[in-house]
Amino acid sequence: NEKTLVTCKHPLIKDVLEYREAAKIANTYGEGYLQFEREDGKIHSLLIQAETSTGRYKSKKPNLQNFPSGVFKELLTLDEEESKEYILMSVDYSSMESRILAYISNDSAFISAVNSADVHWETAKLIWKLPDDAVIDPELRRSAKGVNFGIPYGISASGLVNRGFAETLEQAQDIIDGWYNSYRGADRYLKKCIQEATVRGYTQDRTGRIRWYEIPDSTKVSEDDYKKAVARAARQGQNMKIQAISASITKQAIYD
């Protein structure tokens, strides 16, 4: 597997990994997409509105939500007739889930950061206690970005290392601890969500959406299975409200 191959010191490894990536892209976005071409010569993805537990859209046949950026976006075009009447537009939210977490937790430091010119650099300055006028360090900013996106999903120190946001487990843990110390209000809110999921058995967002968590009777399953179920509920419950509100905002924006 890839984790094993990257530890091998051999000139062929780089070529093998590049070939694997190219083959995966060709199969997924080449032949994989073409099988869904319809009679009009177009690919129409199914956009499912009510299948995910958090309310997010689900795209399938094919999944267009993980369509790669960069050169692949140039493959999305309008035909000649459509181009006379329509334009192709691409829009994106700026750190949407970080903004939701900042406001829903009422964390003044996080709110200030998400309203700054660069939320990730503001976070980096807080974590590493840098002066306000510090010149942007790309590596520190990248690590802060990783932890900003990862914390609501329960990212661990090893997760940060595996994703390249930290070099060692010790450094990764310091970054995570620095984030929690910088945004104590968000920390308290996330812990409250975990408690709701694991003790009450469900979480509910501000629009009324509920997600239930299957936690078995501890006397009827093994200790290991029980711990796994609680850990799964904690991980899912921690970010359910953030994802659900994000989904509702997206749907409302499309409707509007």
Coordinates of C-alpha atoms in Angstrom, one line a residue:
N1 CA 0.0 0.0 0.0
E2 CA 0.9 3.7 -0.3
K3 CA 2.0 4.1 3.3
T4 CA 4.5 1.3 2.9
L5 CA 5.8 2.4 -0.5
V6 CA 6.6 5.9 0.6
T7 CA 8.9 4.5 3.2
C8 CA 11.0 2.6 0.6
K9 CA 14.1 4.3 -0.8
H10 CA 14.0 3.3 -4.4
P11 CA 13.8 5.4 -7.6
L12 CA 11.0 3.3 -9.0
I13 CA 8.7 4.1 -6.1
K14 CA 8.0 7.6 -7.3
D15 CA 7.0 6.3 -10.8
V16 CA 4.8 3.5 -9.3
L17 CA 2.9 6.1 -7.1
E18 CA 2.5 8.5 -10.0
Y19 CA 1.2 5.7 -12.3
R20 CA -1.3 4.6 -9.6
E21 CA -2.6 8.1 -9.2
A22 CA -2.9 8.6 -13.0
A23 CA -4.7 5.2 -13.4
K24 CA -7.1 6.1 -10.6
I25 CA -7.9 9.5 -12.2
A26 CA -8.4 7.9 -15.7
N27 CA -10.7 5.2 -14.4
T28 CA -12.8 7.5 -12.1
Y29 CA -13.1 10.6 -14.2
G30 CA -12.5 9.1 -17.7
E31 CA -14.2 5.7 -18.4
G32 CA -16.0 6.0 -15.0
Y33 CA -17.8 9.2 -16.0
L34 CA -18.4 8.3 -19.6
Q35 CA -20.6 5.3 -18.7
F36 CA -23.1 7.8 -17.4
E37 CA -23.4 9.7 -20.6
R38 CA -27.1 10.1 -21.7
E39 CA -28.7 10.3 -25.1
D40 CA -28.2 14.1 -25.2
G41 CA -24.5 13.6 -24.9
K42 CA -24.4 15.0 -21.4
I43 CA -23.7 13.6 -17.9
H44 CA -26.5 14.3 -15.4
S45 CA -25.6 13.5 -11.8
L46 CA -28.3 12.7 -9.3
L47 CA -28.3 15.2 -6.5
I48 CA -30.0 13.5 -3.5
Q49 CA -31.4 15.9 -0.9
A50 CA -32.5 13.7 1.9
E51 CA -30.2 10.7 2.3
T52 CA -27.3 11.8 4.5
S53 CA -27.6 12.0 8.3
T54 CA -26.5 15.6 8.4
G55 CA -28.6 16.9 5.6
R56 CA -25.8 17.4 3.1
Y57 CA -26.4 16.8 -0.6
K58 CA -25.3 13.4 -1.9
S59 CA -24.2 13.2 -5.6
K60 CA -24.1 9.9 -7.4
K61 CA -24.1 8.3 -10.8
P62 CA -21.6 9.9 -11.0
N63 CA -20.4 11.7 -7.8
L64 CA -19.6 15.2 -9.0
Q65 CA -19.0 16.5 -5.5
N66 CA -15.4 15.2 -5.5
F67 CA -14.6 16.4 -9.0
P68 CA -10.9 17.4 -9.0
S69 CA -9.9 21.1 -9.3
G70 CA -7.2 22.4 -11.5
V71 CA -7.1 21.2 -15.1
F72 CA -10.2 19.1 -14.6
K73 CA -12.4 22.1 -14.2
E74 CA -11.5 23.1 -17.7
L75 CA -13.3 20.0 -18.9
L76 CA -16.6 21.5 -17.7
T77 CA -18.1 23.4 -20.6
L78 CA -21.4 24.7 -22.1
D79 CA -22.4 23.6 -25.6
E80 CA -22.6 26.2 -28.3
E81 CA -26.4 26.8 -27.9
E82 CA -26.2 27.1 -24.1
S83 CA -23.3 29.5 -24.3
K84 CA -25.5 32.0 -26.1
E85 CA -27.9 32.2 -23.1
Y86 CA -26.0 31.1 -20.0
I87 CA -22.6 31.5 -18.3
L88 CA -20.8 28.8 -16.4
M89 CA -20.2 30.1 -12.8
S90 CA -18.2 28.6 -10.0
V91 CA -18.8 29.8 -6.4
D92 CA -17.4 28.6 -3.1
Y93 CA -17.8 29.5 0.6
S94 CA -14.9 30.9 2.6
S95 CA -14.0 28.7 5.6
M96 CA -17.8 28.1 6.1
E97 CA -17.6 25.5 8.8
S98 CA -15.0 27.5 10.8
R99 CA -17.3 30.5 10.7
I100 CA -20.3 28.4 11.8
L101 CA -18.3 27.0 14.7
A102 CA -17.1 30.4 15.7
Y103 CA -20.6 31.9 15.9
I104 CA -22.5 28.9 17.2
S105 CA -20.0 28.6 20.1
N106 CA -20.0 32.4 20.6
D107 CA -16.2 32.3 20.9
S108 CA -15.1 35.9 20.6
A109 CA -11.5 35.1 19.7
F110 CA -12.6 32.7 16.9
I111 CA -15.2 35.2 15.7
S112 CA -12.5 37.8 15.4
A113 CA -10.3 35.3 13.5
V114 CA -12.9 34.3 11.0
N115 CA -13.7 37.9 10.3
S116 CA -10.1 38.8 9.7
A117 CA -8.4 38.9 6.3
D118 CA -6.9 35.5 6.9
V119 CA -8.5 33.2 9.5
H120 CA -5.7 30.6 9.2
W121 CA -2.9 33.0 9.7
E122 CA -4.8 34.6 12.7
T123 CA -5.1 31.1 14.1
A124 CA -1.4 30.4 13.5
K125 CA -0.5 33.6 15.4
L126 CA -2.6 32.5 18.4
I127 CA -1.2 29.0 18.5
W128 CA 2.4 30.0 18.3
K129 CA 1.9 33.3 20.2
L130 CA 3.3 35.5 17.4
P131 CA 3.0 39.3 17.3
D132 CA 0.1 40.8 15.4
D133 CA 2.4 42.2 12.7
A134 CA 4.2 38.9 12.1
V135 CA 5.0 38.2 8.5
I136 CA 3.1 35.2 7.2
D137 CA 4.9 31.9 7.4
P138 CA 3.4 29.6 4.8
E139 CA 4.2 26.4 6.8
L140 CA 2.8 27.7 10.0
R141 CA -0.3 28.9 8.2
R142 CA -0.7 25.6 6.5
S143 CA -0.6 23.7 9.8
A144 CA -3.2 26.1 11.3
K145 CA -5.4 25.5 8.2
G146 CA -5.2 21.8 8.8
V147 CA -6.2 22.1 12.4
N148 CA -8.9 24.6 11.7
F149 CA -10.6 22.2 9.3
G150 CA -9.7 19.0 11.3
I151 CA -10.7 19.9 14.9
P152 CA -14.4 19.7 14.3
Y153 CA -14.0 16.3 12.9
G154 CA -12.0 15.1 15.8
I155 CA -8.6 15.0 14.1
S156 CA -5.8 13.4 16.2
A157 CA -2.1 14.1 16.4
S158 CA -1.4 11.2 14.1
G159 CA -4.1 12.5 11.7
L160 CA -2.3 15.8 11.4
V161 CA 1.0 14.0 10.8
N162 CA -0.4 11.7 8.2
R163 CA -1.9 14.6 6.3
G164 CA 1.4 16.5 6.3
F165 CA 0.3 19.3 8.6
A166 CA 3.0 18.3 11.2
E167 CA 6.2 16.5 11.2
T168 CA 6.0 14.6 14.5
L169 CA 3.3 13.5 16.9
E170 CA 4.6 15.8 19.6
Q171 CA 4.5 18.8 17.3
A172 CA 1.0 17.8 16.1
Q173 CA -0.3 17.5 19.7
D174 CA 1.2 20.9 20.5
I175 CA -0.7 22.4 17.6
I176 CA -4.0 20.8 18.7
D177 CA -3.5 21.9 22.3
G178 CA -2.6 25.4 21.0
W179 CA -5.9 25.5 19.0
Y180 CA -8.0 24.5 22.0
N181 CA -6.2 27.0 24.3
S182 CA -6.8 29.8 21.7
Y183 CA -10.5 29.0 21.2
R184 CA -11.8 27.9 24.6
G185 CA -15.4 28.8 23.7
A186 CA -15.3 26.5 20.7
D187 CA -13.6 23.8 22.8
R188 CA -16.4 23.9 25.4
Y189 CA -19.1 23.8 22.6
L190 CA -17.5 20.8 20.9
K191 CA -17.3 18.9 24.2
K192 CA -20.9 19.7 24.9
C193 CA -21.9 18.2 21.5
I194 CA -19.9 15.1 22.4
Q195 CA -21.7 14.8 25.7
E196 CA -25.1 15.2 24.1
A197 CA -24.3 12.4 21.6
T198 CA -22.9 9.9 24.0
V199 CA -25.2 10.6 27.0
R200 CA -28.5 11.7 25.5
G201 CA -28.1 9.5 22.3
Y202 CA -28.8 12.3 19.8
T203 CA -27.9 15.8 18.7
Q204 CA -30.2 18.4 17.2
D205 CA -29.2 21.5 15.2
R206 CA -30.9 24.9 15.2
T207 CA -33.2 24.1 12.3
G208 CA -34.5 21.0 14.1
R209 CA -32.6 18.3 12.3
I210 CA -31.9 15.3 14.6
R211 CA -29.2 12.7 14.3
W212 CA -29.4 9.6 16.5
Y213 CA -26.4 7.5 17.7
E214 CA -26.5 3.8 18.2
I215 CA -24.9 3.1 21.6
P216 CA -25.6 -0.4 22.8
D217 CA -26.3 -1.5 26.4
S218 CA -22.9 -1.9 28.0
T219 CA -24.0 -5.1 29.7
K220 CA -24.9 -6.8 26.5
V221 CA -21.8 -6.2 24.3
S222 CA -18.1 -6.5 24.9
E223 CA -16.2 -3.7 26.5
D224 CA -14.3 -3.2 23.2
D225 CA -17.5 -2.9 21.1
Y226 CA -19.0 -0.5 23.6
K227 CA -16.0 1.8 23.6
K228 CA -15.9 1.8 19.8
A229 CA -19.6 2.7 19.7
V230 CA -19.1 5.6 22.2
A231 CA -16.1 6.8 20.3
R232 CA -18.0 6.7 17.0
A233 CA -20.9 8.7 18.5
A234 CA -18.5 11.2 19.9
R235 CA -16.8 11.7 16.6
Q236 CA -20.0 12.1 14.7
G237 CA -21.8 14.1 17.3
Q238 CA -19.0 16.6 17.6
N239 CA -19.5 18.0 14.1
M240 CA -23.1 17.1 13.3
K241 CA -24.6 20.5 14.0
I242 CA -21.8 22.3 12.1
Q243 CA -22.4 20.1 9.0
A244 CA -26.1 20.3 9.3
I245 CA -26.2 24.1 9.5
S246 CA -23.7 24.3 6.6
A247 CA -26.0 22.0 4.5
S248 CA -29.1 24.1 5.4
I249 CA -27.3 27.3 4.4
T250 CA -26.2 25.8 1.1
K251 CA -29.6 24.6 0.2
Q252 CA -31.2 27.9 1.2
A253 CA -28.7 29.8 -0.9
I254 CA -29.4 27.6 -4.0
Y255 CA -33.1 28.0 -3.5
D256 CA -32.8 31.8 -3.1

